[in-house]
XYZ file of C-alpha atoms in Angstrom:
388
model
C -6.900 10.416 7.657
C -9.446 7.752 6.470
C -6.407 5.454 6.256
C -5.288 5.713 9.518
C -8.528 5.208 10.947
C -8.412 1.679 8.962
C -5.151 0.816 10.405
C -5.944 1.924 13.932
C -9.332 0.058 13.492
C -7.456 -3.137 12.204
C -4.916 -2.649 15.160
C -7.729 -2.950 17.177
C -9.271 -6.039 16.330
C -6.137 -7.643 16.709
C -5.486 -6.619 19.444
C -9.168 -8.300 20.379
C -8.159 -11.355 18.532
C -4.916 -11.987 20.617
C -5.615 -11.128 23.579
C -9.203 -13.615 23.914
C -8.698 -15.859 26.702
C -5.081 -14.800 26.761
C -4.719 -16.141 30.549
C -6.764 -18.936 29.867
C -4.513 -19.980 27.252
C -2.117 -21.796 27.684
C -3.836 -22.733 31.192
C -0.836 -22.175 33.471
C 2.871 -20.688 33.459
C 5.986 -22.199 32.804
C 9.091 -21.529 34.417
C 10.416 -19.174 31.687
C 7.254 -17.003 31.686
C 8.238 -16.731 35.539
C 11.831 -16.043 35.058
C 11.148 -12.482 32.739
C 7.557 -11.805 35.345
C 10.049 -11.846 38.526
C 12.434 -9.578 36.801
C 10.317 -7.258 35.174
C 8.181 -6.633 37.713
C 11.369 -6.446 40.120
C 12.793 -3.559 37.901
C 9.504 -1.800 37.103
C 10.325 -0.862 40.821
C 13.615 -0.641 41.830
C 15.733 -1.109 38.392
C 17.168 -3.886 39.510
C 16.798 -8.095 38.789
C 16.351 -10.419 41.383
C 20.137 -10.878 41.139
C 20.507 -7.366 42.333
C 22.319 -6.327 39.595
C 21.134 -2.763 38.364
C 20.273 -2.258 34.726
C 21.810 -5.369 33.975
C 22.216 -5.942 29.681
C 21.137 -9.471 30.172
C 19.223 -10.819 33.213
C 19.477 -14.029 35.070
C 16.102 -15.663 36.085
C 16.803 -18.884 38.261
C 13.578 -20.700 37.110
C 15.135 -20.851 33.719
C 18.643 -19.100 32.301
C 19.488 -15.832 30.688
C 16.768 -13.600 29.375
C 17.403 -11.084 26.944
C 16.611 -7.531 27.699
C 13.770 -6.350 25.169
C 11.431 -8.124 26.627
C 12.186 -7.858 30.059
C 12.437 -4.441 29.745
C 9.497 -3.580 27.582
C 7.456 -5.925 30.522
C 8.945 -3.776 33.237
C 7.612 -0.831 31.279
C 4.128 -2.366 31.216
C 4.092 -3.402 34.587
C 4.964 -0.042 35.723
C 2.049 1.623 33.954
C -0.423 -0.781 33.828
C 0.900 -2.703 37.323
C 1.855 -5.786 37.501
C -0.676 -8.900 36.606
C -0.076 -12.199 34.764
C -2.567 -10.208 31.526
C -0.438 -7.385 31.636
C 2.559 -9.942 31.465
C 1.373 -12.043 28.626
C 0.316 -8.787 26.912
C 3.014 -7.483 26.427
C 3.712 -9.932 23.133
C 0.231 -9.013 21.739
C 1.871 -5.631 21.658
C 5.297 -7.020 19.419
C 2.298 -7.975 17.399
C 0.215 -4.771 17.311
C 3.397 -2.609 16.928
C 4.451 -4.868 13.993
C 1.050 -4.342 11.893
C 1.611 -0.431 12.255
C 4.811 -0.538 10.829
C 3.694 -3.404 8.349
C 0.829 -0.452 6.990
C 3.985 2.244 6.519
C 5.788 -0.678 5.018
C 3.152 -1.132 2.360
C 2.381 2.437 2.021
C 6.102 2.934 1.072
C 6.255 0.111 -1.631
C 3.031 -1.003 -2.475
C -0.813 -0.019 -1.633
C -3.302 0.084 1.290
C -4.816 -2.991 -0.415
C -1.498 -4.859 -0.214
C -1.466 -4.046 3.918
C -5.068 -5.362 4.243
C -4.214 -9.150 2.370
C -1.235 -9.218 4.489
C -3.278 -8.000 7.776
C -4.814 -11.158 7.233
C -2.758 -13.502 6.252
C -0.574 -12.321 9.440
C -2.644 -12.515 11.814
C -4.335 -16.095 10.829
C -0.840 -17.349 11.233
C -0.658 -20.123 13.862
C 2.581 -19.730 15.094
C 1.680 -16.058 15.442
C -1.482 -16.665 17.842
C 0.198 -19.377 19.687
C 3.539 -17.283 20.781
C 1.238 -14.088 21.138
C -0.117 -15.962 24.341
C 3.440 -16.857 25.677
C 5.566 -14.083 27.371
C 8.806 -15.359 25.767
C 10.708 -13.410 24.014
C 10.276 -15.459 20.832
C 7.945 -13.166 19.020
C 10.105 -9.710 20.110
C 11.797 -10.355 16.715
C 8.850 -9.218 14.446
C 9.192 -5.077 15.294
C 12.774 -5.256 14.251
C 12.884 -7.561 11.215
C 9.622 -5.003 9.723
C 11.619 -1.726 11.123
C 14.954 -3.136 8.985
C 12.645 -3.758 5.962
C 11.172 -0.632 5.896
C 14.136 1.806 6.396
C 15.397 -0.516 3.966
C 13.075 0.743 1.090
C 12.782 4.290 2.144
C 16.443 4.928 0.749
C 15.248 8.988 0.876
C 18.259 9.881 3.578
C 21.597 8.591 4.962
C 19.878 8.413 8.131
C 17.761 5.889 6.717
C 20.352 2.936 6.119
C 21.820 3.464 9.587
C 18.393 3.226 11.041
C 18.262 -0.176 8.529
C 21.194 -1.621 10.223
C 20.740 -0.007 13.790
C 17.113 -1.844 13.537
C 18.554 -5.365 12.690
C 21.383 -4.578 15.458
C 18.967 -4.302 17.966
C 17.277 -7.143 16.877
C 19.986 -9.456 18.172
C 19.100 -8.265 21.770
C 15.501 -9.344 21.289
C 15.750 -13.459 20.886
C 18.730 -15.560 21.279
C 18.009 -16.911 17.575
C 18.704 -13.260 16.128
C 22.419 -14.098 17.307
C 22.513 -16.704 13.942
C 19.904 -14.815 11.926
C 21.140 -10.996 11.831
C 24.566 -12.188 10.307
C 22.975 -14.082 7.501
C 20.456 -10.823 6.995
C 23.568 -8.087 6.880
C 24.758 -9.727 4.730
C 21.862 -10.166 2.177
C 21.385 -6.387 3.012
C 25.254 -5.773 1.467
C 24.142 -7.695 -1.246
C 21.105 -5.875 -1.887
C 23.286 -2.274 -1.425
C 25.995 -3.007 -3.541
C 25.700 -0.605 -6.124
C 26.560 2.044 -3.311
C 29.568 2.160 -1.504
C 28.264 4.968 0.618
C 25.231 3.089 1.110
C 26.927 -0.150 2.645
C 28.984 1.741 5.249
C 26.197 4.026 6.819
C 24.771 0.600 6.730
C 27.394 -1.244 8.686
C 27.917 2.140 10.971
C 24.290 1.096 12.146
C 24.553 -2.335 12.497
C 28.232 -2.962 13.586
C 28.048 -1.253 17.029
C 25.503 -4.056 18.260
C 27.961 -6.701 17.050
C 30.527 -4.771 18.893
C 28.142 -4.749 21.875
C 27.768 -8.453 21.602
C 31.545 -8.934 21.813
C 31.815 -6.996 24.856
C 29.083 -8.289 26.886
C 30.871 -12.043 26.011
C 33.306 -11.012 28.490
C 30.699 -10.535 31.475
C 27.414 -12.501 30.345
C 29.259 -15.246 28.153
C 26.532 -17.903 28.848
C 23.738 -14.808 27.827
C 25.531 -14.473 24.199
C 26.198 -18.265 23.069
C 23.898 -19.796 24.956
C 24.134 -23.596 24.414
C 25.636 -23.545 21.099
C 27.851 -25.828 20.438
C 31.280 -25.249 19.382
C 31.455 -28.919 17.626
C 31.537 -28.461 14.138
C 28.710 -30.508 12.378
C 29.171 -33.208 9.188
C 28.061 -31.498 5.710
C 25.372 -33.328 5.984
C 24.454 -32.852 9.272
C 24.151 -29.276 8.344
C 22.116 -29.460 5.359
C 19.460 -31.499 7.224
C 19.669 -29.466 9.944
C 18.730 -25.968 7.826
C 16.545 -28.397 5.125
C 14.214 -29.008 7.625
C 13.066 -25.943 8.240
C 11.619 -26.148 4.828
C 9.862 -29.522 5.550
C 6.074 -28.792 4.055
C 5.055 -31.439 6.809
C 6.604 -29.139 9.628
C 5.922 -25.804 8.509
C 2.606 -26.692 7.448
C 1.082 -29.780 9.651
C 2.737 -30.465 12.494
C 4.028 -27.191 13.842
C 6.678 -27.123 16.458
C 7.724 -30.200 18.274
C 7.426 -28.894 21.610
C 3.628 -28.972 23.161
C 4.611 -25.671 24.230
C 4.986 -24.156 20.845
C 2.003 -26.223 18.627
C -1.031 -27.682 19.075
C -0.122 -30.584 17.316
C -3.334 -30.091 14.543
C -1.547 -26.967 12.449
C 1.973 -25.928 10.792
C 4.124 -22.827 11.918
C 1.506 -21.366 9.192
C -1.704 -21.970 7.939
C -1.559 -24.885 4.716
C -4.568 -22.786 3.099
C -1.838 -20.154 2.474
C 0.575 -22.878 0.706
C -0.957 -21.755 -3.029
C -0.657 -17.845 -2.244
C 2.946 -18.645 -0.760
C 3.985 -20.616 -4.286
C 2.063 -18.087 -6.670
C 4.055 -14.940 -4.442
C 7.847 -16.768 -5.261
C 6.573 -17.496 -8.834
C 5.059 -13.771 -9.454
C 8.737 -12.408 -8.142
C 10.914 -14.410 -9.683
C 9.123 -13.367 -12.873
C 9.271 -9.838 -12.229
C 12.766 -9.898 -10.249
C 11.841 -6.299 -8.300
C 14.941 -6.237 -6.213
C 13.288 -5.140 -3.004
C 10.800 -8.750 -3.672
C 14.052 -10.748 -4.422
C 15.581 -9.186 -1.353
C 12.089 -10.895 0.986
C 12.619 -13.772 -1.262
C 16.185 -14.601 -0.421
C 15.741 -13.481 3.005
C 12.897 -16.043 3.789
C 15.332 -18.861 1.880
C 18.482 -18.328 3.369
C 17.388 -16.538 6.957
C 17.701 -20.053 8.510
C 21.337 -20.641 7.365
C 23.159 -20.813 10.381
C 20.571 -23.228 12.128
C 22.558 -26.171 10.562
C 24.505 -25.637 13.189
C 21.775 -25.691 15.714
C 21.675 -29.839 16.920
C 17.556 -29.846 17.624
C 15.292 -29.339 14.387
C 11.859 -28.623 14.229
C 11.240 -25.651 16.235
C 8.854 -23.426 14.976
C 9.536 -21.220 18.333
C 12.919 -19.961 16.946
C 11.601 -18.904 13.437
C 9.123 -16.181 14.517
C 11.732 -13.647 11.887
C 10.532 -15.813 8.990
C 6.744 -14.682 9.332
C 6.983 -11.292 7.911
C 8.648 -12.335 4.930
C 6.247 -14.987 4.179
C 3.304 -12.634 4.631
C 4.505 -10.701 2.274
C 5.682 -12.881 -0.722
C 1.839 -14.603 0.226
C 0.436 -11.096 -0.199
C 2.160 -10.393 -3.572
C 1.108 -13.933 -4.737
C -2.684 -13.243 -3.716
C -2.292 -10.165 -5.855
C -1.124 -11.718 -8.691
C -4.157 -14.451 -8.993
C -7.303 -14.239 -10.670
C -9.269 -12.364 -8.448
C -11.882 -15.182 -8.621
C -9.110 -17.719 -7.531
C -8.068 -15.420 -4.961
C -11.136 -14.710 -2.971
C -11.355 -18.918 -2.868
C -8.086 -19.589 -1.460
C -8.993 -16.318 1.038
C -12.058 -17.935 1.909
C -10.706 -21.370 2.664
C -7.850 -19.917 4.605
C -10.549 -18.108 6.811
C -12.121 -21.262 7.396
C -9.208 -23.094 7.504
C -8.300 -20.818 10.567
C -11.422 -20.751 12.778
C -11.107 -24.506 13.052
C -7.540 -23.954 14.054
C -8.122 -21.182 16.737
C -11.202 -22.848 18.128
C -9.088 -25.783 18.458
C -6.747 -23.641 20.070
C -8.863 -21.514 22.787
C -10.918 -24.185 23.808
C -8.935 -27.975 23.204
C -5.807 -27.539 22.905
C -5.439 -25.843 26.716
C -7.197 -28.954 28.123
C -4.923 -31.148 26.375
C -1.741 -29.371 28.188
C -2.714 -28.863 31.032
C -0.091 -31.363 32.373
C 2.640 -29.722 30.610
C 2.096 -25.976 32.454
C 1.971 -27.214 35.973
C 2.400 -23.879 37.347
C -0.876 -22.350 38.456
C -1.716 -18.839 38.071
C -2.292 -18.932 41.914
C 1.652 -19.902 42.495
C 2.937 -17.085 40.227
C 0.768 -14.340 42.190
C 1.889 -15.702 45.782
C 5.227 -16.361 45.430
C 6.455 -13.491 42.338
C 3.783 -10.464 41.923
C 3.724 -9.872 45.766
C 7.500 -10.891 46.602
């Protein structure tokens, strides 16, 4: 009892956190913010997109391109409760965010401690990319629920029903973010890896996850610009394709510079907060020392997630990596755990600091400084979508 009023008490001041001038920040609404607000709040009432198409698996929005369905549909949902507002639209990824620290706290209940879900409560939600995509209703930061729900059915291992739900989870995930279409393969396969010891194990695994690649492969036929996107089928160079998934890994990016679209960064932080860098290093030292499989399994995940972006042309897009974040909370929690507990509460305290400067950049400059770049007003998006 006393544990879940912690949890629902820390669920609630992040909830706070995120959603502080959440329609202040970023100042307007860009075009595909507009695309899943149209549709949502067209199907919160009549089921249907502004295509007319009922139901529709992936949805059209003509001030952008294909949107996948979790987040439209999870919008719709909150529209048609709460009604339909440009808060309620942008809250809806404070909630990916919210539902991801509750199963974060059953995640660390099942393998390590309460204490180990409070270091990473932190650490999560003082990452930049984290606050910045909170505050956009993309469907970027949809990914988090489902890499968390795969990792923890993952390391419950009590029932069959357990590994389906594993690969049923990631499945899904592929419906939730365009990028999951590169990422999931690379992850199933890790998981095989990880489950190879079990032959049973693997195939209730694959019964789970196979029916959304099946899925995928059907829906080619009718949405085939909705599943590839605009991936290219041109084979890159080797080297092309080592640069391409190095730079992900670029300290400078991850750490300083963020994501090279204004939309994505505020140009003064990394995809995560450089404070963190020593509890991040410490983490991969602590479990390569102690070689846990369940920590190797996070480890390789966070390494070789990002595979399959070689073949992606455009680099440096912190946007399209939201699935690495729970990974590195939690090697960053395990190395925070390992440290002198002296040397611990230091790097905390400068990562604390380290992060109001960053989010009081962020609510207060950084929306005057793009102001140019969301020329849609607020005003717009309530005349010409919320009462069409």
């Amino acid at each position: 009892m006393k544990n879940i009023f912690i949890v629902t008490l820390f669920c609630f001041l992040a909830f706070l956190l995120f959603s502080f001038r959440i329609t202040e920040v970023p100042p307007g609404i860009n075009g595909d913010e507009v695309g899943i607000a149209h549709n949502a709040a067209l199907m919160s009432k009549s089921l249907t997109d502004e295509n007319n198409n009922f139901l529709p698996l992936f949805i059209f929005a003509k001030t952008s391109d294909w949107k996948q369905p979790v987040t439209v549909y999870t919008t719709a949902a909150i529209f048609k409760v709460f009604g339909v507002s440009f808060a309620a639209l942008r809250m809806t990824s404070v909630l990916f965010v919210v539902a991801s620290i509750i199963i974060f706290y059953f995640l660390s209940k099942e393998v390590f401690n309460l204490k180990f879900f409070l270091v990473g409560f932190i650490i999560l939600i003082t990452t930049p990319i984290i606050m910045i995509q909170s505050h956009l209703a993309l469907e970027n930061i949809a990914v988090l629920p489902f890499i968390f729900l795969w990792l923890l059915m993952l390391v419950k291992q009590k029932k069959p029903i357990h590994f389906i739900l594993a690969g049923a989870f990631l499945g899904a995930g592929i419906f939730s973010y365009l990028g999951m279409r590169i990422i999931v393969p690379v992850l199933s396969l890790i998981t095989l890896i990880y489950l190879r010891k079990s032959f049973k194990q693997c195939v209730l695994f694959l019964v789970g996850v196979l029916p959304f690649f099946i899925l995928l492969y059907v829906a080619n036929f009718y949405y085939p610009s909705a599943v590839v996107g605009s991936f290219s089928s041109t084979a890159p160079s080797f080297y092309e394709f080592a640069l391409r998934y190095l730079s992900v890994f670029d300290l400078s990016f991850m750490f300083l510079k963020g994501d090279i679209s204004s939309y994505h960064s505020t140009g003064k932080s990394g995809m995560f907060l450089i404070f963190t860098l020593p509890l991040f290093l410490a983490g991969v030292w602590d479990i390569l020392k102690r070689k846990k499989p369940f920590e190797v399994l996070i480890l390789c995940s966070f390494f070789l997630l990002p595979l399959l972006f070689g073949f992606v042309p455009d680099i440096y897009r912190a946007s399209r990596l939201l699935a690495l974040v729970p990974f590195y909370v939690i090697i960053s929690t395990i190395g925070y755990l390992s440290m002198n507990k002296i040397i611990g509460l230091i790097i905390m305290t400068t990562v604390l600091i380290g992060y109001w400067f960053f989010v009081n950049d962020y609510w207060f400059e950084y929306a005057k400084r793009v102001e140019n770049i969301f020329p849609t007003t607020i005003n717009y998006y309530d005349q010409e979508f919320v009462k069409k």
